Amino acid sequence: MPRKLAMATAAAAAGVLLVTAGCSGAGSTGGGSGDSADNTITALMVGNPQMEDIQKLTADNFTKQTGITVKFTILPENELRDKVTQDVANQGGQYDVATVGAYEVPIWAKNGWLHEVSTQAQADSAYDVNDLIKPMVSSLSGEDGKMYAAPFYGESSFLMYNKELFEAKGITMPEKPTWAQVAEYAAKLDDKSKGISGICLRGLPGWGELFAPLTTVVNTYGGTWFDKDWNAQVNSPEFKAATDFYVNLLKQHGQPGAPQSGFTECLNTFGQGKAAMWYDATSAAGTLEDPNASKVAGKVGYAYAPVNKTEYSGWLWTWAWAMPKTTKKADAAWKFISWATSKDYEKLVGEKLGWSRVPSGKRTSTYSIPEYKESAKAFADVTLGSIEHADPTNPGVQPRPALGVQFVGIPEFADLGTKVSQEVSAAIAGSNTVDKALADGQKQAEDVAKKYK
Amino acid sequence: MRARLQNSVWGVVAWIAGIIFVFPVIWMVLTSFKQEADAATNPPSWFFAPTLAQYGQVFDRNITPFLLNSLMASVFSTILVVLLATPAAYALSLRPVAKWSDSLFFFITTKMMPAVAAFLPVYLLVKHLGMLDNVWTMVILYTSMNLPLAVWMMRSFLLEVPREVLEAGEVDGASLITSIRKIILPIVSPGLAATALICFIFAWNEFFLAVNLTATNASTSPIFLVGFISSEGAFLARLCAAATIVSLPVLIAGWVAQNKLVRGLSMGAVK
């Protein structure tokens, strides 16, 4: 018996060897970084739904038209950031194009890590660079005014509300609510006995989690991280009023487990009908309106980001395609980028995969495509309006020293925002106070500011 | 009667412990057959219309190259480890070389430093050799990663071989080769299987080196898995489907080696 088993094991091992030997000839063992002779480019991207769609459509369309093969690698946001940084800093040259977020584009452009794309975009009349929504272009531009990445899709933030729950209580949501109104509705709709929270908001630590919505609240309450001359303002009365408001709202009428809730958790909570309102990214609407992924499809109303002292308060975010400086195939890379961010690509997605999946929020013309307007009629207008009114250069009531609505466009902000968010998140959990969180935050912000003064 | 009752009580305890350990895996497999909307419910739903949609999406992303890369890196590194560790362990146990305890200690010290601490030189070396994004780089690194552990394991298994049996063989005129083939190997083969399986599992699951050193050509399945984690949209059910597929090869390897394994893993323990 043992001998038989040994034979079987040996046979299995031999089989495995044969299979692997067979595949090693099929090109799965690349020699070194990229094949520079042939027509292949490598793309690194985050695994968001729009990126999955482009992976599906590239071979049959882009490769067929241009003869350029694209190899995709998908990584989560943090790993992607590390990889691009590592690759560019060490001149690894493993990627020809990558998705880069709005926060990093200006910073990386300043570091000289990205190829500018303005020259190529303007030379190509079919690309119609003037169709790109203005705040998108300015958020992706370096100090020299040139674009360093082309927007793939863009988003702002808005308030989503469960229409059924609002109707049941006889409440009408205004088009542009104030935060005071939102707090009032949250109190009325909070129904712990049915497991429904008045509002869902992010409480998960992270500059891009908790501090994305919270910084927009700070902006509209008249606060800011830094004033024009890099004086830290984290313990200012306005910053504190906004944070107190956010933390108390979440503590009183927020979802259970708020300190651990990020975008995904809120999407699940609100998508399951367990929250009456949710203030978050406009891109959530696509998933919420998909009956396979959400139980509130068709029942969601959309309003502008709630305000206090400013007229609008939505954030601005985009995932954009950029070329690392280290690419040796800038021409092929631009061909891919221009295809991915073109009007034609939006049409292709609409026709092949459905109009709700169009990578929207970057071109004005998208919002005049009849089929798109029809599929996104619940949220298209509010989305476009929110994006157009977001101002990355001056999102609050005072001039700012760096680009960014829900973040400060300096490399140190990721660390600063994350550290302060940990303390604010602890305040939501009840193990810390807002005062202490912001006092500590002020010190950390002052340290950061020293570099820039 | 009493003994029987005691037995069945222990049986129940064993079952409960087993279920607790297997539960997350069952949960993962169940979730992989759900729609995204069902996957996120709280409290969780036990009854749902099963769907293969998530598996379809996983294969849409072309999982095959990742599985093949993982298979190559794991299989070849495991073979190399076994080939190198067994003679080394022999020289540290049955025919100990001078200062064998120092060597043994040296082997294990290489596991004491966190991989990340040694990573920068490794990255630069690999880059200058032009070996980034290459499966063979992973084979070499996984071999060196698992070697110290394998040497230690194999040494403890070899120590189980009774001296008397070896000496008796020598008296009967057995050469080294014959001793190895007829005496040592049959006795340590369960241990060998256990060592190989553990090395295979470690190599299969390794993430840190793979994510940093591979790009488009040589990425392994853990890299494929994390690609499903997205900051936008629901991904739980798909991630579970992908994780289920990726865990299958390890399960199969464990199942194939099952008989030997139980004995092998408890070999050192009953000394």
XYZ file of C-alpha atoms in Angstrom, chain A:
453
model
C 0.000 0.000 0.000
C 2.658 2.611 0.889
C 4.475 1.724 -2.296
C 1.298 2.236 -4.319
C 0.777 5.620 -2.707
C 4.367 6.587 -3.365
C 3.917 5.632 -7.010
C 0.751 7.692 -7.250
C 2.466 10.660 -5.641
C 5.395 10.364 -7.983
C 3.058 10.152 -10.953
C 1.173 13.231 -9.784
C 4.424 15.120 -9.307
C 5.578 14.117 -12.775
C 2.283 15.303 -14.205
C 2.658 18.648 -12.485
C 6.177 18.952 -13.837
C 5.022 18.260 -17.364
C 2.307 20.870 -17.102
C 4.648 23.484 -15.709
C 7.348 22.678 -18.237
C 4.759 23.081 -20.955
C 3.681 26.455 -19.735
C 7.166 27.785 -19.262
C 7.473 27.721 -23.007
C 4.256 29.659 -23.369
C 5.808 32.846 -22.144
C 4.757 32.853 -18.519
C 8.367 33.207 -17.473
C 9.318 36.564 -18.843
C 13.008 37.319 -19.046
C 13.514 40.611 -17.273
C 11.290 43.628 -17.328
C 8.930 43.796 -20.239
C 9.483 42.881 -23.838
C 10.809 46.036 -25.432
C 10.956 44.810 -29.001
C 7.350 43.881 -29.591
C 4.102 45.736 -29.407
C 3.166 45.032 -25.818
C 2.601 47.510 -23.033
C 2.069 46.744 -19.378
C -0.629 48.423 -17.318
C -0.931 48.559 -13.546
C -4.328 49.429 -12.138
C -6.638 49.274 -9.158
C -9.417 46.674 -9.214
C -12.387 49.025 -9.451
C -15.297 47.978 -11.674
C -14.385 50.435 -14.445
C -10.888 48.933 -14.647
C -12.312 45.434 -14.916
C -14.420 46.614 -17.810
C -11.452 47.985 -19.713
C -9.612 44.726 -19.191
C -12.504 42.919 -20.845
C -12.748 45.297 -23.787
C -9.107 45.904 -24.667
C -8.205 42.797 -26.651
C -11.199 42.881 -28.988
C -11.104 46.587 -29.601
C -7.902 48.440 -28.802
C -5.552 45.610 -29.755
C -7.516 44.885 -32.912
C -7.348 48.522 -34.026
C -3.750 49.280 -33.119
C -1.959 45.935 -32.865
C -0.776 46.868 -29.372
C -1.251 44.173 -26.741
C -1.907 45.354 -23.191
C -0.986 43.237 -20.182
C -2.880 44.209 -17.057
C -1.953 43.799 -13.414
C -4.535 44.589 -10.768
C -3.523 45.569 -7.234
C -5.303 47.298 -4.344
C -4.696 51.015 -3.964
C -1.971 50.857 -1.311
C 0.055 48.135 -3.020
C -0.281 49.962 -6.326
C 1.043 53.162 -4.782
C 4.025 51.302 -3.311
C 4.754 49.554 -6.592
C 4.698 52.644 -8.763
C 6.809 54.541 -6.251
C 9.306 51.684 -6.086
C 9.361 51.194 -9.829
C 9.889 54.837 -10.694
C 12.287 55.602 -7.868
C 14.499 52.644 -8.777
C 14.097 53.096 -12.524
C 12.640 49.594 -12.719
C 10.553 50.478 -15.762
C 8.133 47.607 -15.302
C 5.018 49.579 -16.196
C 4.105 51.688 -19.186
C 0.804 53.006 -17.868
C -0.777 53.062 -14.429
C -3.915 54.356 -12.778
C -3.024 57.188 -10.427
C -5.419 58.998 -8.108
C -6.030 62.740 -8.011
C -4.020 63.112 -4.800
C -0.802 61.743 -6.236
C -0.771 63.123 -9.760
C 0.409 66.678 -8.889
C 2.854 65.362 -6.285
C 4.369 62.773 -8.600
C 4.464 65.308 -11.416
C 6.493 67.584 -9.163
C 8.859 64.703 -8.368
C 9.402 64.230 -12.073
C 7.959 60.717 -12.035
C 5.282 61.188 -14.661
C 5.310 61.991 -18.345
C 3.259 65.073 -19.245
C 0.344 64.317 -21.561
C -0.829 67.826 -22.537
C 1.288 67.980 -25.700
C -0.079 64.732 -27.081
C -3.638 65.479 -25.959
C -3.695 68.848 -27.679
C -2.092 67.545 -30.872
C -4.924 65.036 -31.255
C -8.046 66.899 -32.387
C -10.267 63.805 -32.179
C -9.402 63.552 -28.496
C -11.147 66.888 -27.842
C -9.248 67.891 -24.738
C -11.552 70.876 -24.184
C -14.419 68.494 -23.507
C -12.764 67.382 -20.261
C -14.475 68.940 -17.227
C -12.373 71.865 -15.970
C -11.917 70.899 -12.289
C -10.713 67.485 -13.492
C -8.032 69.041 -15.666
C -6.853 71.415 -12.953
C -6.674 68.615 -10.384
C -4.380 66.636 -12.704
C -2.094 69.505 -13.670
C 1.379 70.192 -12.375
C 2.731 73.580 -11.382
C 3.727 74.200 -15.011
C 0.061 74.002 -16.016
C 0.543 70.823 -18.014
C -1.626 67.765 -17.547
C 0.271 64.775 -16.139
C -2.495 62.213 -16.404
C -5.734 61.809 -18.336
C -8.908 61.336 -16.291
C -10.513 57.904 -16.702
C -13.528 58.630 -14.541
C -14.295 61.233 -11.951
C -16.425 61.602 -8.910
C -17.601 64.113 -6.398
C -19.532 63.463 -3.208
C -23.249 63.756 -2.619
C -25.966 62.779 -0.207
C -27.842 59.575 -0.960
C -31.117 58.895 0.806
C -33.581 56.049 0.948
C -36.755 57.443 -0.638
C -39.038 54.812 0.914
C -37.924 55.674 4.431
C -38.260 59.401 3.735
C -41.751 58.978 2.306
C -42.845 56.881 5.262
C -42.001 59.796 7.565
C -43.300 62.424 5.172
C -39.953 64.169 4.823
C -38.886 65.820 1.569
C -35.189 66.144 0.894
C -34.249 69.545 -0.568
C -31.930 69.571 -3.598
C -29.209 71.345 -1.605
C -29.616 70.385 2.058
C -27.657 71.935 4.923
C -25.888 69.846 7.538
C -28.374 71.133 10.141
C -31.224 69.708 8.072
C -29.382 66.416 7.621
C -28.900 66.114 11.387
C -32.592 66.820 11.931
C -33.657 64.146 9.399
C -31.180 61.660 10.839
C -32.761 62.096 14.277
C -36.253 61.560 12.863
C -35.367 58.516 10.765
C -33.158 56.760 13.290
C -35.003 53.569 14.205
C -32.882 51.302 16.337
C -35.717 48.799 16.851
C -35.757 48.056 13.113
C -31.974 48.225 12.877
C -32.075 51.318 10.699
C -29.625 54.141 11.329
C -30.399 57.758 10.591
C -27.213 58.223 8.590
C -24.164 56.291 7.486
C -20.798 58.053 7.471
C -17.223 56.844 7.269
C -15.442 56.414 10.597
C -12.609 54.143 9.501
C -9.157 55.679 10.065
C -7.356 56.780 6.919
C -6.788 60.052 5.110
C -8.824 58.714 2.198
C -11.466 57.111 4.421
C -12.718 59.138 7.405
C -11.043 62.361 6.330
C -12.480 62.444 2.810
C -16.034 63.273 3.957
C -14.894 64.969 7.161
C -12.576 67.421 5.375
C -15.469 68.529 3.160
C -17.499 69.185 6.328
C -14.550 71.152 7.721
C -14.400 73.159 4.477
C -18.053 74.110 4.558
C -17.886 74.975 8.262
C -15.201 77.518 7.355
C -12.212 75.479 8.518
C -9.069 74.290 6.760
C -5.980 72.201 7.500
C -3.616 75.062 6.600
C -4.080 78.699 5.684
C -2.375 80.300 2.693
C 0.862 80.855 4.660
C 1.042 77.306 5.968
C -0.221 78.064 9.460
C -1.790 74.882 10.809
C -5.479 75.395 11.602
C -6.451 72.002 12.985
C -7.438 73.300 16.442
C -9.256 76.357 15.066
C -12.888 76.832 16.229
C -14.219 76.044 12.732
C -12.295 72.764 12.370
C -13.432 71.807 15.844
C -17.077 72.715 15.255
C -17.123 70.583 12.101
C -15.448 67.600 13.766
C -17.713 67.848 16.826
C -20.731 67.915 14.567
C -19.564 64.901 12.523
C -18.585 62.825 15.551
C -21.796 63.591 17.458
C -24.005 62.916 14.453
C -22.321 59.578 13.969
C -22.448 58.704 17.665
C -26.126 59.566 18.014
C -27.650 58.458 14.744
C -24.871 56.687 12.861
C -24.527 53.059 11.832
C -23.350 50.360 14.272
C -19.613 49.766 14.090
C -19.033 53.294 12.792
C -15.333 53.464 13.812
C -14.636 50.517 11.477
C -16.805 51.657 8.573
C -15.170 52.765 5.360
C -16.656 53.175 1.916
C -17.223 49.440 1.443
C -18.935 48.935 4.797
C -21.181 51.964 4.245
C -22.015 50.723 0.755
C -23.116 47.438 2.281
C -25.086 49.099 5.084
C -26.900 51.551 2.859
C -27.229 49.036 0.014
C -28.985 46.648 2.399
C -31.498 49.359 3.347
C -30.078 49.694 6.871
C -29.458 53.438 6.767
C -31.710 56.337 5.786
C -28.937 58.543 4.404
C -25.353 58.181 3.277
C -22.949 60.968 2.406
C -20.226 59.602 0.139
C -18.783 59.288 -3.359
C -21.009 59.831 -6.400
C -19.512 56.665 -7.865
C -21.477 54.649 -5.299
C -24.636 55.286 -7.318
C -23.641 52.814 -10.044
C -23.459 49.939 -7.533
C -26.540 51.090 -5.593
C -28.647 51.049 -8.750
C -27.489 47.544 -9.690
C -30.138 45.080 -8.424
C -27.557 42.272 -8.242
C -25.416 44.172 -5.769
C -27.918 46.239 -3.796
C -31.350 45.893 -2.275
C -32.272 49.553 -2.651
C -31.932 49.814 -6.451
C -34.502 52.294 -7.772
C -35.326 53.562 -4.286
C -32.436 55.971 -3.802
C -32.696 59.742 -4.005
C -29.665 61.976 -4.601
C -28.999 65.485 -3.296
C -25.989 67.817 -3.351
C -23.364 67.499 -0.627
C -24.774 69.135 2.529
C -23.388 72.599 3.262
C -23.040 75.132 6.029
C -21.087 78.267 5.067
C -20.222 77.472 1.449
C -22.555 77.119 -1.511
C -21.259 73.701 -2.548
C -19.220 71.194 -0.643
C -18.658 68.138 -2.844
C -15.192 66.676 -3.099
C -13.306 65.927 -6.262
C -11.627 62.653 -7.058
C -10.523 60.985 -10.221
C -8.710 57.883 -11.256
C -6.499 58.883 -14.120
C -4.194 57.088 -16.533
C -0.598 58.210 -16.339
C 2.699 57.163 -17.894
C 5.639 56.699 -15.537
C 8.727 58.570 -16.767
C 10.515 55.232 -16.992
C 8.372 53.879 -19.833
C 10.203 53.162 -23.054
C 6.996 53.071 -25.057
C 5.479 56.484 -24.556
C 3.795 56.460 -27.974
C 2.011 53.158 -27.512
C 1.196 54.136 -23.938
C -0.418 57.380 -25.072
C -2.407 55.502 -27.708
C -3.837 53.364 -24.951
C -4.486 56.284 -22.602
C -6.193 58.340 -25.275
C -8.359 55.373 -26.257
C -9.305 54.645 -22.639
C -10.296 58.235 -21.918
C -11.954 58.991 -25.271
C -15.591 59.615 -26.143
C -15.530 56.483 -28.298
C -14.558 54.312 -25.370
C -17.525 55.593 -23.356
C -19.809 54.660 -26.256
C -18.179 51.251 -26.525
C -18.788 50.513 -22.837
C -22.366 51.719 -23.131
C -23.116 49.537 -26.128
C -21.223 46.420 -25.039
C -21.638 46.388 -21.253
C -24.504 48.759 -20.491
C -24.790 52.515 -20.112
C -24.748 52.516 -16.331
C -21.160 51.273 -16.503
C -19.775 54.142 -18.581
C -16.687 55.660 -16.906
C -18.373 59.011 -16.402
C -17.585 62.213 -14.598
C -14.737 63.459 -16.790
C -16.289 64.705 -20.058
C -19.135 67.176 -20.391
C -20.300 65.409 -23.543
C -21.059 62.225 -21.579
C -24.006 63.980 -19.997
C -25.617 64.692 -23.356
C -25.573 61.088 -24.588
C -29.312 60.189 -24.537
C -28.776 56.557 -23.561
C -26.493 57.525 -20.690
C -28.880 60.190 -19.455
C -31.682 57.650 -19.480
C -29.786 55.001 -17.516
C -28.378 57.457 -14.985
C -31.313 59.841 -14.783
C -31.633 59.458 -11.018
C -28.165 60.827 -10.337
C -26.536 62.137 -13.548
C -27.454 65.810 -13.103
C -26.471 66.001 -9.450
C -23.208 64.200 -10.240
C -22.254 66.541 -13.067
C -23.282 69.590 -11.035
C -21.256 68.394 -8.043
C -18.134 67.827 -10.130
C -18.422 71.114 -11.977
C -18.797 73.064 -8.751
C -15.948 71.376 -6.922
C -12.948 73.693 -6.797
C -9.643 72.003 -5.977
C -7.855 75.362 -5.736
C -10.274 77.015 -3.317
C -12.744 74.584 -1.753
C -13.580 76.512 1.419
C -13.889 80.102 2.583
C -10.194 81.008 2.557
C -7.305 80.723 0.059
C -5.345 77.474 0.289
C -1.632 76.736 -0.067
C -2.051 73.494 -2.077
C -4.450 71.713 -4.429
C -7.204 69.461 -3.115
C -10.756 69.543 -1.789
C -10.893 66.596 0.634
C -7.120 66.423 1.029
C -4.077 68.713 1.030
C -1.962 68.046 -2.056
C 1.366 67.490 -0.313
C 3.117 64.142 0.178
C 3.011 64.476 3.970
C -0.766 64.662 4.061
C -1.373 60.929 3.721
C 0.539 60.349 6.941
C -0.823 63.419 8.742
C -4.425 62.748 7.750
C -4.177 59.100 8.728
C -2.674 59.870 12.140
C -5.294 62.475 13.013
C -8.060 60.226 11.661
C -7.016 57.483 14.081
C -7.655 59.806 16.997
C -10.933 61.108 15.573
C -12.040 57.536 14.936
C -11.258 56.790 18.585
C -13.453 59.758 19.511
C -16.292 58.204 17.497
C -15.706 54.974 19.411
C -15.844 56.949 22.662
C -12.306 56.260 23.856
C -10.947 59.713 23.022
C -12.214 63.281 22.827
C -12.382 65.535 19.794
C -10.460 68.208 21.699
C -7.538 65.920 22.355
C -7.589 64.522 18.815
C -7.406 67.995 17.295
C -4.839 69.284 19.806
C -2.552 66.403 18.835
C -3.428 66.946 15.179
C -2.449 70.598 15.446
C 1.036 69.645 16.668
C 1.504 67.155 13.850
C 0.226 69.660 11.298
C 2.644 72.293 12.636
C 5.524 69.869 12.149
C 4.468 69.300 8.555
C 4.038 73.014 7.933
C 7.621 73.778 8.996
C 8.860 72.351 5.713
C 6.786 74.748 3.671
C 7.000 78.006 5.620
